[in-house]
CSV table of C-alpha atoms in Angstrom, one decimal:
chain,number,residue,atom,x,y,z
A,1,UNK,CA,0.2,-0.3,-0.2
A,2,UNK,CA,1.1,3.6,-0.8
A,3,UNK,CA,2.2,5.3,2.4
A,4,UNK,CA,-0.7,8.1,2.2
A,5,UNK,CA,-3.4,6.1,1.8
A,6,UNK,CA,-2.2,4.2,5.5
A,7,UNK,CA,-2.2,7.0,6.4
A,8,UNK,CA,-5.3,7.9,5.6
A,9,UNK,CA,-6.9,4.4,7.0
A,10,UNK,CA,-5.2,4.9,10.7
A,11,UNK,CA,-6.8,8.9,10.8
A,12,UNK,CA,-10.1,6.9,9.9
A,13,UNK,CA,-9.7,3.7,12.1
A,14,UNK,CA,-8.4,6.5,15.0
A,15,UNK,CA,-11.8,8.1,14.3
A,16,UNK,CA,-13.1,5.0,16.3
A,17,UNK,CA,-12.2,7.4,19.9
A,18,UNK,CA,-15.3,8.9,18.4
A,19,UNK,CA,-16.2,6.3,20.5
A,20,UNK,CA,-15.2,4.3,23.8
A,21,UNK,CA,-17.0,6.3,26.5
A,22,UNK,CA,-15.0,7.3,29.7
A,23,UNK,CA,-17.1,7.9,33.2
A,24,UNK,CA,-16.6,11.8,33.3
A,25,UNK,CA,-19.9,13.4,31.7
A,26,UNK,CA,-19.4,16.7,30.9
A,27,UNK,CA,-19.4,19.9,32.5
A,28,UNK,CA,-22.8,19.9,32.1
A,29,UNK,CA,-24.3,17.0,32.7
A,30,UNK,CA,-26.4,15.7,29.8
A,31,UNK,CA,-23.7,12.7,28.8
A,32,UNK,CA,-20.5,10.8,29.1
A,33,UNK,CA,-17.6,11.6,27.8
A,34,UNK,CA,-15.7,10.5,24.6
A,35,UNK,CA,-12.0,9.8,24.4
A,36,UNK,CA,-11.4,12.4,21.0
A,37,UNK,CA,-12.2,14.8,22.8
A,38,UNK,CA,-11.2,14.4,26.4
A,39,UNK,CA,-7.7,14.3,24.2
A,40,UNK,CA,-8.4,16.9,23.2
A,41,UNK,CA,-9.7,19.4,26.9
A,42,UNK,CA,-6.2,17.5,28.3
A,43,UNK,CA,-4.3,18.7,24.7
A,44,UNK,CA,-6.1,22.9,25.4
A,45,UNK,CA,-5.0,22.1,29.6
A,46,UNK,CA,-1.8,22.1,28.4
A,47,UNK,CA,-1.1,25.1,27.0
A,48,UNK,CA,-3.0,26.9,28.7
A,49,UNK,CA,-1.8,26.3,31.9
A,50,UNK,CA,2.6,25.2,30.6
A,51,UNK,CA,4.0,27.5,33.1
A,52,UNK,CA,2.7,25.9,36.6
A,53,UNK,CA,4.8,22.8,35.3
A,54,UNK,CA,7.8,21.3,37.5
A,55,UNK,CA,9.5,22.1,34.9
A,56,UNK,CA,10.2,25.8,32.9
A,57,UNK,CA,12.3,24.1,30.0
A,58,UNK,CA,9.1,22.3,29.1
A,59,UNK,CA,9.5,21.1,25.6
A,60,UNK,CA,5.3,21.7,25.1
A,61,UNK,CA,4.4,20.5,21.4
A,62,UNK,CA,5.9,17.6,22.9
A,63,UNK,CA,3.2,17.1,25.9
A,64,UNK,CA,0.4,18.3,23.0
A,65,UNK,CA,1.9,15.4,21.4
A,66,UNK,CA,1.4,12.6,23.8
A,67,UNK,CA,-2.2,14.2,24.9
A,68,UNK,CA,-3.6,13.8,21.6
A,69,UNK,CA,-2.4,10.5,21.4
A,70,UNK,CA,-1.7,8.4,24.7
A,71,UNK,CA,-5.9,7.0,24.5
A,72,UNK,CA,-5.7,5.8,21.7
A,73,UNK,CA,-4.9,2.1,22.6
A,74,UNK,CA,-7.9,2.2,23.9
A,75,UNK,CA,-10.2,1.7,21.0
A,76,UNK,CA,-9.2,-1.6,21.1
A,77,UNK,CA,-8.4,-2.4,24.9
A,78,UNK,CA,-11.5,0.0,25.9
A,79,UNK,CA,-11.1,2.6,28.4
A,80,UNK,CA,-10.1,1.2,32.6
A,81,UNK,CA,-12.1,3.2,34.9
A,82,UNK,CA,-9.0,4.1,37.0
A,83,UNK,CA,-10.6,3.1,40.4
A,84,UNK,CA,-10.8,-0.2,38.4
A,85,UNK,CA,-8.4,-1.7,40.5
A,86,UNK,CA,-9.7,-5.8,38.5
A,87,UNK,CA,-9.6,-3.1,35.3
A,88,UNK,CA,-6.4,-3.0,35.7
A,89,UNK,CA,-4.9,-6.1,36.3
A,90,UNK,CA,-4.7,-6.8,32.9
A,91,UNK,CA,-4.4,-2.9,31.2
A,92,UNK,CA,-0.6,-3.0,30.0
A,93,UNK,CA,-0.3,-6.0,28.3
A,94,UNK,CA,-4.5,-5.2,26.7
A,95,UNK,CA,-3.0,-2.1,25.8
A,96,UNK,CA,0.4,-2.9,24.5
A,97,UNK,CA,-1.3,-4.8,22.3
A,98,UNK,CA,-3.8,-2.7,21.8
A,99,UNK,CA,-1.0,-0.4,20.7
A,100,UNK,CA,1.4,-2.4,18.3
A,101,UNK,CA,-1.8,-3.4,16.6
A,102,UNK,CA,-3.0,0.4,15.7
A,103,UNK,CA,0.0,1.9,15.4
A,104,UNK,CA,1.3,-0.9,12.9
A,105,UNK,CA,-1.5,0.6,10.8
A,106,UNK,CA,1.7,3.4,10.0
A,107,UNK,CA,4.0,3.6,8.3
A,108,UNK,CA,7.2,2.8,10.0
A,109,UNK,CA,8.9,5.8,10.7
A,110,UNK,CA,5.4,7.0,12.1
A,111,UNK,CA,4.3,2.9,14.2
A,112,UNK,CA,7.1,3.2,16.3
A,113,UNK,CA,7.8,7.5,16.6
A,114,UNK,CA,3.9,7.4,17.7
A,115,UNK,CA,4.7,4.6,20.1
A,116,UNK,CA,7.4,5.2,21.3
A,117,UNK,CA,5.4,8.6,22.4
A,118,UNK,CA,3.2,6.7,24.1
A,119,UNK,CA,5.6,4.5,26.0
A,120,UNK,CA,6.9,7.9,26.8
A,121,UNK,CA,3.4,9.0,29.1
A,122,UNK,CA,2.6,5.3,30.5
A,123,UNK,CA,6.0,5.2,31.7
A,124,UNK,CA,5.2,9.2,33.0
A,125,UNK,CA,9.8,9.9,33.8
A,126,UNK,CA,10.0,12.8,31.6
A,127,UNK,CA,9.2,15.8,32.3
A,128,UNK,CA,7.0,16.6,29.2
A,129,UNK,CA,5.4,12.7,30.1
A,130,UNK,CA,4.8,14.0,34.2
A,131,UNK,CA,3.3,17.3,33.0
A,132,UNK,CA,1.0,15.5,30.6
A,133,UNK,CA,0.1,12.9,33.5
A,134,UNK,CA,-0.4,16.2,35.9
A,135,UNK,CA,-2.9,17.0,32.9
A,136,UNK,CA,-4.5,14.0,31.9
A,137,UNK,CA,-5.9,14.6,36.1
A,138,UNK,CA,-6.2,17.4,36.9
A,139,UNK,CA,-9.3,16.9,33.9
A,140,UNK,CA,-11.1,14.6,35.7
A,141,UNK,CA,-10.8,16.4,39.0
A,142,UNK,CA,-12.4,19.7,37.6
A,143,UNK,CA,-15.8,17.6,35.9
A,144,UNK,CA,-15.8,16.4,39.1
A,145,UNK,CA,-16.0,18.5,40.9
A,146,UNK,CA,-18.8,21.2,38.6
A,147,UNK,CA,-21.3,17.8,38.0
A,148,UNK,CA,-21.0,17.6,41.9
A,149,UNK,CA,-19.7,14.2,42.3
A,150,UNK,CA,-22.2,13.1,40.4
A,151,UNK,CA,-20.5,10.5,39.4
A,152,UNK,CA,-17.9,9.4,42.4
A,153,UNK,CA,-20.9,8.6,44.4
A,154,UNK,CA,-22.4,6.1,41.9
A,155,UNK,CA,-18.9,4.9,42.4
A,156,UNK,CA,-18.1,5.2,45.7
A,157,UNK,CA,-15.0,6.9,45.4
A,158,UNK,CA,-13.5,8.6,49.1
A,159,UNK,CA,-11.3,11.4,49.8
A,160,UNK,CA,-8.2,9.8,49.8
A,161,UNK,CA,-8.8,7.8,46.6
A,162,UNK,CA,-8.4,11.3,45.3
A,163,UNK,CA,-5.5,12.0,46.8
A,164,UNK,CA,-4.1,8.7,46.3
A,165,UNK,CA,-5.6,10.1,42.6
A,166,UNK,CA,-3.3,13.1,42.2
A,167,UNK,CA,-0.5,11.9,43.1
A,168,UNK,CA,0.9,13.1,39.8
A,169,UNK,CA,0.1,16.4,40.5
A,170,UNK,CA,1.6,16.7,44.3
A,171,UNK,CA,4.3,16.3,42.9
A,172,UNK,CA,4.1,18.4,40.8
A,173,UNK,CA,3.7,21.0,43.7
A,174,UNK,CA,3.6,24.0,43.7
A,175,UNK,CA,0.3,26.7,43.0
A,176,UNK,CA,-1.4,23.9,41.2
A,177,UNK,CA,-0.9,21.4,43.8
A,178,UNK,CA,-1.9,24.0,45.7
A,179,UNK,CA,-5.5,24.8,43.8
A,180,UNK,CA,-6.2,21.0,43.2
A,181,UNK,CA,-5.8,20.2,47.9
A,182,UNK,CA,-8.2,22.6,48.0
A,183,UNK,CA,-10.6,21.9,45.7
A,184,UNK,CA,-10.7,18.4,47.1
A,185,UNK,CA,-11.1,20.0,50.8
A,186,UNK,CA,-14.4,21.8,49.3
A,187,UNK,CA,-16.0,18.6,47.2
A,188,UNK,CA,-15.5,17.8,51.0
A,189,UNK,CA,-17.3,20.3,53.0
A,190,UNK,CA,-19.6,20.8,49.9
A,191,UNK,CA,-20.9,16.5,50.3
A,192,UNK,CA,-20.4,16.3,46.6
A,193,UNK,CA,-17.3,13.2,47.8
A,194,UNK,CA,-17.3,10.9,50.4
A,195,UNK,CA,-14.6,11.7,53.0
B,1,UNK,CA,-9.7,37.4,40.0
B,2,UNK,CA,-6.2,35.1,40.4
B,3,UNK,CA,-4.7,34.5,37.5
B,4,UNK,CA,-5.2,30.3,38.1
B,5,UNK,CA,-9.0,30.9,38.1
B,6,UNK,CA,-9.1,32.8,35.4
B,7,UNK,CA,-7.7,29.9,33.4
B,8,UNK,CA,-8.6,27.4,35.2
B,9,UNK,CA,-12.8,29.0,34.1
B,10,UNK,CA,-12.2,29.2,30.2
B,11,UNK,CA,-11.4,25.6,30.5
B,12,UNK,CA,-14.3,25.0,31.8
B,13,UNK,CA,-16.4,27.3,29.8
B,14,UNK,CA,-14.7,26.0,27.2
B,15,UNK,CA,-16.6,21.6,27.5
B,16,UNK,CA,-19.1,23.3,25.5
B,17,UNK,CA,-17.1,22.8,22.7
B,18,UNK,CA,-18.2,19.1,23.1
B,19,UNK,CA,-22.2,20.3,21.7
B,20,UNK,CA,-21.4,22.1,19.8
B,21,UNK,CA,-22.7,19.7,16.3
B,22,UNK,CA,-21.3,20.1,13.3
B,23,UNK,CA,-23.4,17.5,10.1
B,24,UNK,CA,-20.5,15.3,9.1
B,25,UNK,CA,-21.7,11.5,11.0
B,26,UNK,CA,-18.9,9.9,12.4
B,27,UNK,CA,-16.8,7.1,9.7
B,28,UNK,CA,-19.7,4.4,10.7
B,29,UNK,CA,-22.6,6.8,10.8
B,30,UNK,CA,-24.0,6.4,14.0
B,31,UNK,CA,-24.2,9.9,14.9
B,32,UNK,CA,-23.2,13.5,13.9
B,33,UNK,CA,-19.7,14.3,15.2
B,34,UNK,CA,-18.6,17.5,17.6
B,35,UNK,CA,-16.7,20.1,17.0
B,36,UNK,CA,-14.7,19.1,20.4
B,37,UNK,CA,-13.4,16.0,18.3
B,38,UNK,CA,-13.5,17.0,15.4
B,39,UNK,CA,-10.1,19.5,16.3
B,40,UNK,CA,-8.9,16.3,17.9
B,41,UNK,CA,-9.3,14.3,15.1
B,42,UNK,CA,-7.5,17.9,12.8
B,43,UNK,CA,-4.6,17.8,15.3
B,44,UNK,CA,-4.2,14.3,14.8
B,45,UNK,CA,-3.7,14.4,11.1
B,46,UNK,CA,-1.8,17.1,10.4
B,47,UNK,CA,0.3,15.0,12.9
B,48,UNK,CA,0.4,12.3,10.2
B,49,UNK,CA,0.4,14.4,7.3
B,50,UNK,CA,2.8,17.1,7.7
B,51,UNK,CA,5.6,15.7,5.3
B,52,UNK,CA,2.8,16.5,2.4
B,53,UNK,CA,2.3,20.1,3.1
B,54,UNK,CA,3.9,22.0,0.8
B,55,UNK,CA,6.1,24.6,3.0
B,56,UNK,CA,8.6,21.6,3.9
B,57,UNK,CA,9.9,24.3,6.7
B,58,UNK,CA,6.6,24.5,8.9
B,59,UNK,CA,6.4,24.5,12.4
B,60,UNK,CA,3.6,21.5,12.9
B,61,UNK,CA,3.6,22.9,17.0
B,62,UNK,CA,1.8,26.1,15.4
B,63,UNK,CA,-0.6,24.4,12.7
B,64,UNK,CA,-1.9,21.4,15.7
B,65,UNK,CA,-2.1,24.9,18.7
B,66,UNK,CA,-4.4,26.9,15.9
B,67,UNK,CA,-6.5,23.6,15.3
B,68,UNK,CA,-7.2,22.6,18.8
B,69,UNK,CA,-8.6,26.6,19.0
B,70,UNK,CA,-9.2,26.9,15.3
B,71,UNK,CA,-13.4,26.3,16.2
B,72,UNK,CA,-13.6,27.8,20.3
B,73,UNK,CA,-15.7,30.4,18.8
B,74,UNK,CA,-18.4,28.1,18.1
B,75,UNK,CA,-19.2,27.8,21.6
B,76,UNK,CA,-21.9,31.0,21.1
B,77,UNK,CA,-21.3,31.7,17.0
B,78,UNK,CA,-22.1,27.9,16.7
B,79,UNK,CA,-21.0,26.1,13.5
B,80,UNK,CA,-21.5,27.3,10.1
B,81,UNK,CA,-22.7,24.1,7.4
B,82,UNK,CA,-19.6,24.6,4.8
B,83,UNK,CA,-22.2,25.2,2.0
B,84,UNK,CA,-24.0,27.4,3.6
B,85,UNK,CA,-24.1,30.3,2.0
B,86,UNK,CA,-26.4,32.3,3.9
B,87,UNK,CA,-25.4,30.9,6.7
B,88,UNK,CA,-22.0,32.9,5.9
B,89,UNK,CA,-23.1,36.1,5.0
B,90,UNK,CA,-22.4,37.5,9.3
B,91,UNK,CA,-20.3,34.6,9.9
B,92,UNK,CA,-17.6,36.8,10.3
B,93,UNK,CA,-19.4,39.7,12.4
B,94,UNK,CA,-20.9,36.8,14.7
B,95,UNK,CA,-17.1,35.4,15.1
B,96,UNK,CA,-15.3,38.1,16.1
B,97,UNK,CA,-18.1,38.7,18.9
B,98,UNK,CA,-17.6,35.2,19.6
B,99,UNK,CA,-13.2,35.5,20.3
B,100,UNK,CA,-13.8,38.9,22.0
B,101,UNK,CA,-16.0,37.4,24.8
B,102,UNK,CA,-14.6,33.5,25.0
B,103,UNK,CA,-10.7,35.3,25.4
B,104,UNK,CA,-11.4,37.3,26.9
B,105,UNK,CA,-12.8,34.8,30.3
B,106,UNK,CA,-8.2,33.9,29.8
B,107,UNK,CA,-4.9,36.3,31.1
B,108,UNK,CA,-4.4,39.6,29.3
B,109,UNK,CA,-1.4,38.3,27.3
B,110,UNK,CA,-3.1,34.3,26.8
B,111,UNK,CA,-6.3,35.6,25.4
B,112,UNK,CA,-3.8,38.1,23.1
B,113,UNK,CA,-2.2,35.4,21.8
B,114,UNK,CA,-5.2,33.1,21.2
B,115,UNK,CA,-7.2,36.0,19.1
B,116,UNK,CA,-4.3,36.4,17.3
B,117,UNK,CA,-4.0,31.9,16.6
B,118,UNK,CA,-7.8,32.2,15.5
B,119,UNK,CA,-6.8,35.2,13.6
B,120,UNK,CA,-4.4,34.2,11.8
B,121,UNK,CA,-6.0,30.8,10.9
B,122,UNK,CA,-9.1,32.4,9.9
B,123,UNK,CA,-7.4,34.7,7.3
B,124,UNK,CA,-5.1,31.9,5.8
B,125,UNK,CA,-2.1,33.9,4.7
B,126,UNK,CA,1.2,32.3,7.1
B,127,UNK,CA,2.0,28.7,5.4
B,128,UNK,CA,1.1,27.3,9.3
B,129,UNK,CA,-2.4,28.7,8.4
B,130,UNK,CA,-3.1,27.0,5.1
B,131,UNK,CA,-1.6,23.7,6.2
B,132,UNK,CA,-4.4,23.7,8.5
B,133,UNK,CA,-6.5,24.5,6.2
B,134,UNK,CA,-5.9,21.7,4.6
B,135,UNK,CA,-6.0,19.6,7.8
B,136,UNK,CA,-9.5,21.9,8.3
B,137,UNK,CA,-10.9,20.5,4.3
B,138,UNK,CA,-9.2,17.1,4.3
B,139,UNK,CA,-11.3,15.5,7.4
B,140,UNK,CA,-14.7,15.9,6.5
B,141,UNK,CA,-14.5,14.9,2.5
B,142,UNK,CA,-13.1,11.5,4.2
B,143,UNK,CA,-15.7,10.5,6.2
B,144,UNK,CA,-18.0,11.8,3.9
B,145,UNK,CA,-16.6,10.2,1.6
B,146,UNK,CA,-16.8,6.8,4.6
B,147,UNK,CA,-20.3,7.4,4.4
B,148,UNK,CA,-20.7,6.8,1.0
B,149,UNK,CA,-22.2,10.2,0.6
B,150,UNK,CA,-24.4,10.8,3.3
B,151,UNK,CA,-24.4,14.6,3.9
B,152,UNK,CA,-23.8,15.8,0.7
B,153,UNK,CA,-26.7,14.4,-0.4
B,154,UNK,CA,-29.1,15.1,2.0
B,155,UNK,CA,-27.9,18.5,1.3
B,156,UNK,CA,-28.1,18.3,-2.4
B,157,UNK,CA,-23.9,19.4,-3.2
B,158,UNK,CA,-22.8,18.4,-6.4
B,159,UNK,CA,-18.6,17.4,-6.8
B,160,UNK,CA,-18.4,21.5,-8.3
B,161,UNK,CA,-19.0,22.4,-5.0
B,162,UNK,CA,-17.0,20.2,-3.3
B,163,UNK,CA,-14.2,21.2,-5.7
B,164,UNK,CA,-14.6,24.5,-4.4
B,165,UNK,CA,-14.3,24.1,-1.4
B,166,UNK,CA,-11.1,21.6,-1.2
B,167,UNK,CA,-9.4,24.9,-3.0
B,168,UNK,CA,-6.8,25.5,-0.2
B,169,UNK,CA,-6.4,21.7,-1.2
B,170,UNK,CA,-5.4,22.3,-5.0
B,171,UNK,CA,-3.5,25.5,-3.7
B,172,UNK,CA,-0.9,23.6,-1.8
B,173,UNK,CA,-0.5,20.4,-4.6
B,174,UNK,CA,1.9,17.8,-4.8
B,175,UNK,CA,0.6,14.1,-3.1
B,176,UNK,CA,-2.3,15.7,-1.1
B,177,UNK,CA,-3.9,16.6,-4.1
B,178,UNK,CA,-4.0,13.9,-6.4
B,179,UNK,CA,-5.1,11.9,-4.0
B,180,UNK,CA,-7.8,14.2,-2.9
B,181,UNK,CA,-8.7,14.6,-6.7
B,182,UNK,CA,-9.1,11.4,-6.7
B,183,UNK,CA,-11.8,10.6,-4.6
B,184,UNK,CA,-14.0,13.4,-5.8
B,185,UNK,CA,-13.7,11.1,-9.1
B,186,UNK,CA,-14.3,8.0,-6.6
B,187,UNK,CA,-16.9,9.9,-5.0
B,188,UNK,CA,-18.6,10.5,-9.0
B,189,UNK,CA,-18.5,7.6,-10.3
B,190,UNK,CA,-20.1,6.0,-6.9
B,191,UNK,CA,-23.1,8.1,-7.5
B,192,UNK,CA,-21.9,9.1,-3.4
B,193,UNK,CA,-21.4,12.6,-5.1
B,194,UNK,CA,-23.6,14.2,-7.8
B,195,UNK,CA,-22.1,15.5,-10.7
C-alpha cells in the first residue's frame, strides 16, 4: 500500500476514539465524555496551564503530541476506570497489544514514533510525560467537581482515593497542587465527595 | 480573580465545544460529529500528514495549536455548514464577537495570543494557517467519502461545490491534491456525490 494510503487508513481507524466512552460526565452533566474530546480538552489544558509545570524548560509541543495520542490504544483495549482495581490487573498487557495493532497501520517510521510517544507517556518519567499526566489527572477532577461529584458517588469514591490518584499533581507541586488540594477539601465540605 | 482561577474557568467554559454539532457523520454513520472531537481529529491529521505540506519548513506545533482552538468561537457563534451561503453572510461578525467574549475569560497575555492564533487561521495567509486549512477541508471529505456521501446527498451538494471547497488543498498541490482529486472522482463514479 502506498504511504499516503496507509496514513489515511490510520486516520479513519482512529475515528473510533470518538466512541470510546469514559466515566466522566460533561460539565453540564448531559452525557458521558468520549476519549477523543477528552484528548482535545487535555491538549487545551496543557496549552493554557504550561506555566505551572514543575520543569520550566518543558517541551510543550511534545506534551501536546503525547496527550493527543495517549488514549488511542483504548480503541481496542477499552477505557479502564481510574478506580477499577480489577481492570488494572491486565490493563498493561491489553494496551500493549492494542498499541502494536493500531500503530502498525502507519508507515514504519511513524509507527515507531507514535509507539515511543505512547510508552513515554505510560512510563511517566520525562518532564513532558509527567506534565501530561498532571493534565490527565486534573481534567476529570475539574469535571467531577463541576458535576457535584455525581460519578464519585456512583462508584463510592472517597477523598483518600482521589488524593492518591492526584499524586502526579502533588509531585508537580506549586500553585496547581495548592489549587487541587483546596478543590478536594471543598468537594468534601460540599458533600460531593465522601471523606 | 486569580490568574489560575481565570484559566480554569476558561477550561470549563470550553467544555461546551463538545456539544457544538457539525454536519459530518462519524465514519460508522452512528451519529454526527462534534467540534471538540473534530478538533482532535484535525490535530492528529496534521501530525500524521505534515510531510505533505507545501512549505517544508512548517512550524507544526503552531499548526496544531491553531487547529486545537480554531472552532472555539462556535461555542457562542454556532457551526456554519460549509455550503450554507446564508449562514456565511454574518459568520465573520458573529465569530469576531464570540472570539472577544470567549478569549477575554483568559488572562490578557493568553487572550491576545489565542485571538491572534484564531485570526491567523481565519486569514489563511501563513504557511501554517494554509496547512491547518488543508486539514480542515480534508477531514470532512474523508468522512463524507467513508459514509458514502450521506450528508452530501442530504444537502444536494455537487462535485463542483466540493471541488471549490477543496481549493486550499489544490493550492497546496502535490500528492495530497492528487489523492483528493481521485477521491472526488471516485465519489462521483460511485454516486456518493452528484456531478
